[in-house]
Amino acid sequence: MEKRLVPPLMEGTLSREGWEQGRRAELLRLLGSEVYGITPKDFEVQFTVTDESEALQGKALRRLVQAQVSGPYGTFTFPFVAFFPKGEGMHPAIIFINNREKHHTDPDRKQPSGFWPVEEMVARGYAAAAFHTWDVDTDCDDGFQNGIERIFEADAASRPDDAWGALGAWAFAASRICDWLLLQPQVDAQHIAVVGHSRGGKTALWCAAQDERIYSAYSSCSGCSGAAVTRGKKGERVAQIVRNFPYWFCKNYRRYAGREEEMPFEQHMLLALCAPRPLYIGSATEDEWADPESEFLSARLAGEAYALYHLQGVAAESMPAPEMPVQAGQIGYHLRTGKHDLTPYDWGLYMDFLDQKIGR
Ligand code: GCU
């Protein structure tokens, strides 16, 4: 495996006690205060099902839901959709963070989408929920005037340097959908996963790192500030991401532009926070901006945390060839030929991985 100088998961000897009784929480705080911002804890959430109907040619039950979140400075409502396979029994569920056009998660499925192939997911016995990022926080630099952040702040103009950004807000929304799924009798509460692509993949990882009710996360092509190790990374660097997307992060993260070596954290730590839960990383050969090698390296390095639970991380020493998924360990990885995307092929592999880990 390629060697890069990255900070260790723990100073001294990494032990399960040291990890669970201190270091894990410390890393969570560090990634919060330095990268994604601190997630507010003071809120209540209420759900209203606005429609319940048969969908997907009678194969699914569809519910449209409004989540109303109340914070210290107001309320904010966002919609999401959920499809449940028809029939008896409880189903594992997958929450999808839709960062692309809204039509991909259109509840009426007017056009099929390979980005969110819900028909296939339901056919495989998964409940599938999704929200659109813009419904939670606009994916543009609007000074935090319109997104969910505003219900937590007296004044958007004077935000602390560790105040959360859009990635944190989207991760929060995915956790609220998890709240709701846990209340649904059709859902197997032990097996709720979160999936996102690119900025959505960064979000999925941050969500699973913070929310231990999430059984598994799949991060597709998440690259910089997502799955990829930052030190020595090719393609996008911190300087570019904080310049182009400052509102995704807390202000503190800007301090590391061009100074990655000084970061007291690394992205494999984000992945390690998911241990011992099944984690999945996907890359694409032409995605130089995200840098597949740095994504794979991070997955490998996170294996150290899984070893504390006597679990294997990625079951491959070196980067696998395209279309040769590595799924035996608790961290799955595959490289797909092609562009920066999330495709039915990727989804199929992730569901294979989940089926295997859940034992279905
Ligand atoms: C940009 C950004 C990436 C991000 C991607 C996406 O390319 O630089 O960090 O992952 O958008 O979300 O599609």
PDB file of C-alpha atoms and ligand atoms in Angstrom, residues 99 198-199 202 236 241 245 248 289 340, ligand 1:
ATOM      1  CA  ASN A  99     -27.739  16.541  -4.509  1.00  0.00           C
ATOM      2  CA  SER A 198     -20.025  13.415  -4.300  1.00  0.00           C
ATOM      3  CA  ARG A 199     -21.096  16.292  -1.995  1.00  0.00           C
ATOM      4  CA  LYS A 202     -19.320  13.613   2.015  1.00  0.00           C
ATOM      5  CA  GLU A 236      -9.297  18.946  -5.670  1.00  0.00           C
ATOM      6  CA  ILE A 241     -13.080  23.465  -2.090  1.00  0.00           C
ATOM      7  CA  PHE A 245     -17.966  25.977  -1.726  1.00  0.00           C
ATOM      8  CA  TRP A 248     -20.435  23.603   2.840  1.00  0.00           C
ATOM      9  CA  TRP A 289     -10.947  15.448  -9.223  1.00  0.00           C
ATOM     10  CA  HIS A 340     -17.931  10.854 -11.640  1.00  0.00           C
TER      11      HIS A 340
HETATM   12  C1  GCU B   1     -17.520  19.807  -7.216  1.00  0.00           C
HETATM   13  C2  GCU B   1     -16.708  19.813  -5.934  1.00  0.00           C
HETATM   14  C3  GCU B   1     -16.579  18.424  -5.334  1.00  0.00           C
HETATM   15  C4  GCU B   1     -17.922  17.767  -5.232  1.00  0.00           C
HETATM   16  C5  GCU B   1     -18.646  17.799  -6.555  1.00  0.00           C
HETATM   17  C6  GCU B   1     -20.067  17.256  -6.537  1.00  0.00           C
HETATM   18  O1  GCU B   1     -16.810  19.176  -8.219  1.00  0.00           O
HETATM   19  O2  GCU B   1     -15.467  20.389  -6.215  1.00  0.00           O
HETATM   20  O3  GCU B   1     -15.965  18.481  -4.077  1.00  0.00           O
HETATM   21  O4  GCU B   1     -17.784  16.461  -4.747  1.00  0.00           O
HETATM   22  O5  GCU B   1     -18.731  19.137  -6.988  1.00  0.00           O
HETATM   23  O6  GCU B   1     -20.723  17.315  -5.524  1.00  0.00           O
HETATM   24  O7  GCU B   1     -20.512  16.793  -7.606  1.00  0.00           O
END
